[in-house]
Amino acid sequence: EDAAEESNVSAELIALRKRLVDEWNAWRIMRQKETGEKGELKQESEDKEEIE
Amino acid sequence: MRPILLQGHERSLTQIKFNTDGDLLFSCSKDSVINVWYSHNGERLGTYGGHNGTVWTVDSDPSTDLMISGSADNMMKLWQVSTGKCLYTWEFPTAVKRVAFNEDGTQVVCITEQRMGYQCAIRVFTINRTEPTKQSKEPLHMFNPIGSKATVCAFTPTPNVIITGHESGKVALFNVKSGEEIENNERAHGDVITDLQLSKDWTYCITSSKDKSARIHDTKNLMVIKTYTTETPLNSAAIAPGRPYILLGGGQEAMSVTTTSLRQGKFETRFWHKVFEEEVGRVKGHFGPINTIAVHPQGTAYASGGEDGFVRVHHFDESYFKAKPYGDIEIMD
């Protein structure tokens, strides 16, 4: 029984850690996309200036 | 992980900083001197002499051509890294507590202290890179942050926006052009913010505080992402690139340090898991509180500067890169 309880706890912990990593990675992907887009926008406006 | 001991300062360290490539380490101290060291072997490359008081802060530009420093002698100096020559000196009514370059090394932001009837001021200077001995004496922008004085600052990825940490524990975003406080988190910390370091892409930062905690904030909206609660006042916090760790340093106030801990070199750099907010290890060594920590930009080494006047550089062992203390999940930087 004890062993079963223990493995339950660690299963919970594993689930928690997985959730924390997923949240962290989701936030990182969002920010990286934004900075990537900003870079592209910058490039576009630079191109435009050249045409003008 | 045997440390390299850098002995070149006669008084406590105030800030240490790797250059972009990580081959050099700058250190500044209460002994009025700035040193630069080869990070791989700890050999001293040179000294930058000229300040007449505690050098509180140092930063190098992205190409390691220029270095900037701020001191208790009320001066900010621009230096040529390779020759040790002082290229330009700005003078203020009070001490310079923090300096930082922007992303391309064309601007510098600095904090001057509130003292003798002068308010705390934040100034942004344009750096003339083509003729570095000819700088504008006047700042491009200047403002006095409202409320609590600023202790630390850095540029963010958003143009003309800086992030600041304050004596009260506040973290804020300011528009440097208008001096307007765009966003703030009054309760980011419960006591003085002692350090602020950016992530590699500048989209987040870590702050340390005398309130014994460190926090990761989103530099876009100041959202608190993570909190690390320790049992000692913190002087510095750094982010380890490539591995999911943050490094914390601090210790008791010099006054309350017992002789036992002084003798044993008990002051530790604490490694915490960045995402799980759990402590994963400690590295002992300093004979007094740790004032400043810096991680190599490639994440291969770290250095700590202490109240004891020593800098300790640690190159990580193979095991550090292989260790997966919490399983096989990929954690993004």
XYZ file of C-alpha atoms in Angstrom:
385
model
C 0.000 0.000 0.000
C 2.803 2.364 1.041
C 4.641 1.691 -2.147
C 1.509 2.381 -4.140
C 1.061 5.698 -2.305
C 4.641 6.660 -2.970
C 4.367 5.972 -6.641
C 1.144 7.992 -6.659
C 2.950 10.983 -5.196
C 5.733 10.760 -7.713
C 3.189 10.414 -10.502
C 1.612 13.654 -9.296
C 5.015 15.303 -9.129
C 5.857 14.158 -12.619
C 2.531 15.516 -13.864
C 3.180 18.840 -12.113
C 6.653 19.138 -13.576
C 5.375 18.292 -17.014
C 2.734 21.020 -16.684
C 5.365 23.551 -15.517
C 7.637 22.745 -18.453
C 4.728 22.925 -20.912
C 3.719 26.335 -19.545
C 7.297 27.601 -19.676
C 7.871 26.342 -23.223
C 4.539 27.786 -24.421
C 5.511 31.208 -23.044
C 8.992 30.970 -24.604
C 7.565 30.013 -28.020
C 5.155 32.973 -27.851
C 7.904 35.471 -27.037
C 10.306 34.013 -29.613
C 7.616 34.232 -32.311
C 6.999 37.868 -31.394
C 10.661 38.817 -31.556
C 10.968 36.905 -34.847
C 7.996 38.803 -36.288
C 9.424 42.098 -35.106
C 12.646 41.266 -36.953
C 10.696 40.558 -40.135
C 8.692 43.777 -39.827
C 11.880 45.728 -39.408
C 13.266 44.098 -42.539
C 10.105 44.967 -44.477
C 10.178 48.627 -43.496
C 13.853 48.782 -44.424
C 13.037 47.321 -47.854
C 10.276 49.894 -48.306
C 12.640 52.736 -47.542
C 14.947 51.508 -50.255
C 12.136 51.526 -52.841
C 11.168 55.063 -51.918
C 34.720 21.818 -11.032
C 37.902 23.333 -9.625
C 37.660 27.135 -9.470
C 40.227 29.581 -10.764
C 40.889 32.220 -8.159
C 41.392 35.724 -9.549
C 43.433 37.818 -7.160
C 43.672 41.353 -8.411
C 41.463 43.404 -6.178
C 42.222 44.770 -2.752
C 38.631 45.343 -1.724
C 35.211 43.827 -2.291
C 33.829 43.201 -5.768
C 30.848 45.241 -6.929
C 30.085 43.833 -10.393
C 31.567 41.293 -12.784
C 30.598 40.874 -16.407
C 31.593 38.605 -19.306
C 31.981 40.135 -22.759
C 29.792 38.848 -25.625
C 32.182 36.076 -26.648
C 32.835 35.090 -23.065
C 36.619 35.044 -23.502
C 36.991 38.053 -21.212
C 35.698 38.850 -17.759
C 35.509 42.413 -16.426
C 35.530 43.018 -12.695
C 35.112 46.230 -10.722
C 35.626 46.861 -7.059
C 35.630 49.227 -4.110
C 39.405 49.568 -4.664
C 38.675 52.024 -7.555
C 40.060 49.658 -10.170
C 38.576 47.702 -13.076
C 40.337 44.530 -14.173
C 39.921 42.402 -17.271
C 40.795 38.693 -17.220
C 41.030 35.836 -19.679
C 38.135 33.685 -18.556
C 39.698 30.353 -19.640
C 42.809 30.570 -17.438
C 42.261 33.526 -15.118
C 45.243 35.451 -16.406
C 44.919 39.190 -15.981
C 44.918 40.956 -19.316
C 44.881 44.460 -17.958
C 43.721 47.120 -15.552
C 41.721 50.272 -16.166
C 42.884 52.938 -13.718
C 41.453 56.434 -13.421
C 38.491 56.327 -11.108
C 38.912 57.826 -7.639
C 36.312 55.909 -5.692
C 34.381 52.660 -5.628
C 33.646 51.475 -9.156
C 30.063 50.306 -8.808
C 29.307 49.089 -12.288
C 30.766 47.999 -15.618
C 29.541 46.844 -19.029
C 31.164 46.065 -22.370
C 29.663 46.670 -25.804
C 28.601 43.785 -28.116
C 31.865 43.909 -30.113
C 34.130 44.266 -27.024
C 35.675 47.449 -28.447
C 34.321 49.690 -25.718
C 33.725 49.359 -22.005
C 31.739 51.702 -19.761
C 32.077 52.152 -16.007
C 30.333 54.088 -13.255
C 31.834 55.143 -9.948
C 31.320 56.761 -6.539
C 33.619 59.558 -7.779
C 30.521 60.794 -9.705
C 32.061 59.845 -13.032
C 31.133 57.589 -15.887
C 34.041 56.589 -18.102
C 34.245 55.119 -21.581
C 37.287 52.908 -22.182
C 39.000 51.284 -25.129
C 39.027 47.622 -24.129
C 42.185 46.639 -26.053
C 44.480 49.457 -24.878
C 43.061 50.387 -21.478
C 42.824 54.002 -22.595
C 40.070 56.177 -21.118
C 38.309 57.672 -24.140
C 35.825 59.962 -22.436
C 34.639 60.989 -18.952
C 31.195 62.273 -18.001
C 30.786 63.939 -14.630
C 27.598 64.093 -12.540
C 26.536 65.632 -9.224
C 26.294 62.193 -7.559
C 27.628 58.632 -7.814
C 26.958 56.428 -10.839
C 25.367 53.206 -9.595
C 24.563 51.327 -12.790
C 25.498 51.425 -16.465
C 24.385 49.273 -19.404
C 24.854 49.256 -23.180
C 21.983 48.767 -25.616
C 21.846 45.864 -28.080
C 24.125 47.416 -30.731
C 26.415 49.438 -28.478
C 25.149 52.809 -29.725
C 23.593 53.912 -26.434
C 24.334 53.712 -22.744
C 21.840 54.015 -19.895
C 23.025 55.073 -16.442
C 21.582 55.615 -12.967
C 22.942 58.324 -10.700
C 22.264 58.257 -7.005
C 19.868 60.368 -5.007
C 21.995 62.414 -2.593
C 22.690 65.929 -1.270
C 19.497 67.407 -2.647
C 19.879 65.677 -6.000
C 17.202 63.265 -7.159
C 17.951 59.852 -8.577
C 18.331 60.326 -12.331
C 18.293 58.052 -15.351
C 20.161 59.246 -18.408
C 20.618 57.786 -21.874
C 23.692 58.796 -23.865
C 24.382 58.260 -27.545
C 27.802 56.678 -28.023
C 29.825 58.110 -30.874
C 31.485 54.944 -32.122
C 33.356 56.444 -35.079
C 35.162 59.031 -32.938
C 34.910 57.598 -29.427
C 36.963 60.393 -27.815
C 34.324 62.874 -28.975
C 31.159 62.199 -27.010
C 28.239 64.437 -26.302
C 28.469 65.820 -22.774
C 24.704 66.107 -22.568
C 22.438 63.073 -22.440
C 20.038 62.242 -25.245
C 17.334 61.666 -22.631
C 17.135 62.301 -18.917
C 14.426 61.878 -16.311
C 13.891 61.392 -12.601
C 11.955 58.226 -11.821
C 8.993 59.010 -9.593
C 8.784 57.472 -6.119
C 11.451 55.042 -4.990
C 14.943 55.520 -6.433
C 16.230 53.141 -9.100
C 19.072 50.779 -8.200
C 19.443 48.714 -11.392
C 18.441 49.093 -15.053
C 18.776 47.634 -18.535
C 17.520 48.214 -22.059
C 14.698 45.937 -23.242
C 14.040 44.596 -26.786
C 11.461 47.398 -27.241
C 13.163 50.548 -28.596
C 13.369 53.400 -26.050
C 12.037 51.255 -23.229
C 14.179 50.367 -20.214
C 13.471 48.118 -17.275
C 14.391 49.303 -13.785
C 14.581 47.798 -10.310
C 14.092 50.068 -7.296
C 15.018 50.497 -3.641
C 11.427 49.775 -2.595
C 11.330 46.467 -4.473
C 9.449 47.917 -7.424
C 10.165 46.841 -10.996
C 9.141 49.266 -13.752
C 9.264 49.935 -17.476
C 10.090 53.487 -18.543
C 9.902 55.248 -21.869
C 13.278 57.007 -21.904
C 12.113 59.643 -24.387
C 9.281 60.928 -22.206
C 10.359 59.641 -18.791
C 6.902 58.129 -18.499
C 6.475 55.027 -16.374
C 4.766 52.670 -18.804
C 4.191 49.796 -16.417
C 5.107 48.905 -12.870
C 4.948 46.113 -10.359
C 5.171 47.847 -6.958
C 5.271 44.505 -5.160
C 7.807 42.672 -7.302
C 10.013 42.464 -4.185
C 9.630 43.420 -0.552
C 13.029 45.092 -0.228
C 15.872 46.664 -2.287
C 16.493 45.144 -5.715
C 20.195 44.354 -5.861
C 20.671 42.978 -9.368
C 18.914 42.656 -12.707
C 20.235 40.471 -15.522
C 18.702 39.800 -18.914
C 18.136 36.503 -20.689
C 20.059 35.897 -23.907
C 17.262 37.298 -26.103
C 16.374 40.032 -23.559
C 12.722 38.906 -23.458
C 12.972 38.131 -19.759
C 15.132 39.096 -16.826
C 15.959 37.964 -13.327
C 16.043 40.251 -10.297
C 17.542 39.567 -6.870
C 16.585 41.317 -3.668
C 17.446 41.776 -0.017
C 13.996 40.257 0.588
C 15.777 36.882 0.103
C 14.093 36.082 -3.184
C 14.812 36.240 -6.895
C 12.215 36.524 -9.631
C 11.965 36.122 -13.378
C 9.950 38.863 -15.089
C 8.730 39.170 -18.652
C 10.466 42.338 -19.931
C 7.486 43.136 -22.150
C 4.767 43.361 -19.492
C 6.535 42.748 -16.151
C 4.563 39.585 -15.540
C 6.251 37.547 -12.806
C 7.054 34.190 -14.357
C 9.000 32.498 -11.541
C 9.945 33.118 -7.902
C 12.889 31.598 -6.014
C 12.653 31.994 -2.259
C 15.854 31.476 -0.243
C 16.797 32.074 3.412
C 19.441 34.723 2.830
C 19.444 38.295 1.454
C 20.460 38.116 -2.204
C 22.976 40.379 -3.913
C 22.978 38.852 -7.372
C 21.086 36.548 -9.719
C 22.096 35.218 -13.127
C 20.538 33.046 -15.826
C 22.510 30.055 -17.157
C 22.104 29.772 -20.946
C 21.577 26.283 -22.353
C 20.688 24.688 -19.013
C 17.525 25.178 -16.965
C 19.267 26.822 -14.020
C 19.568 30.180 -12.364
C 22.409 31.122 -10.023
C 21.909 33.077 -6.816
C 24.449 34.720 -4.537
C 24.285 36.614 -1.303
C 24.874 35.998 2.334
C 24.545 37.659 5.662
C 25.431 41.322 6.036
C 29.185 41.786 6.645
C 28.389 42.924 10.220
C 26.697 39.692 11.228
C 29.180 37.311 9.628
C 30.629 34.987 12.232
C 34.330 34.238 12.355
C 33.569 30.563 11.759
C 31.949 31.146 8.413
C 34.731 33.587 7.529
C 37.366 30.953 8.167
C 35.632 28.193 6.278
C 34.791 29.888 3.028
C 31.193 28.928 3.502
C 29.507 31.461 1.298
C 27.770 29.646 -1.499
C 26.485 30.191 -5.000
C 23.098 28.514 -5.130
C 21.840 26.748 -8.239
C 18.069 26.622 -8.649
C 15.995 24.908 -11.272
C 14.624 27.724 -13.395
C 11.250 26.141 -14.133
C 10.567 24.034 -11.015
C 11.714 26.721 -8.555
C 13.666 24.152 -6.534
C 17.235 24.367 -5.305
C 19.455 21.807 -7.060
C 22.942 22.498 -5.688
C 25.433 24.822 -4.004
C 29.054 25.753 -4.657
C 31.070 26.907 -1.640
C 34.192 28.993 -1.615
C 33.920 32.662 -0.748
C 34.982 33.987 2.639
C 32.305 36.665 2.675
C 28.962 37.385 1.018
C 28.763 36.978 -2.742
C 28.160 40.408 -4.271
C 27.977 39.581 -7.958
C 27.549 36.564 -10.241
C 27.930 36.302 -14.014
C 27.416 33.343 -16.335
C 29.469 32.842 -19.505
C 27.268 33.759 -22.516
C 27.693 30.227 -23.909
C 26.830 28.746 -20.531
C 30.171 26.933 -20.158
C 31.366 28.716 -17.012
C 30.327 31.091 -14.292
C 32.110 33.560 -12.043
C 31.343 35.014 -8.652
C 32.739 38.146 -7.012
C 32.768 38.409 -3.240
C 32.913 40.794 -0.359
C 36.229 38.970 0.311
C 37.848 40.674 -2.711
C 38.133 37.473 -4.755
C 36.669 36.460 -8.083
C 36.180 32.721 -8.549
C 35.734 31.375 -12.073
C 34.225 27.904 -12.443
C 34.263 26.012 -15.746
C 31.470 23.475 -15.700
C 32.351 19.778 -15.805
C 31.000 17.397 -18.430
C 28.554 16.093 -15.821
C 26.894 19.509 -15.548
C 25.873 19.339 -19.198
C 24.782 15.709 -19.036
C 22.818 15.883 -15.780
C 19.065 15.724 -16.138
C 17.953 16.077 -12.546
C 14.277 16.038 -13.460
C 14.022 13.692 -16.410
C 14.209 13.990 -20.127
C 11.852 16.877 -20.929
C 13.212 19.618 -23.151
C 13.188 23.068 -21.528
C 13.608 26.054 -23.802
C 16.057 28.825 -22.937
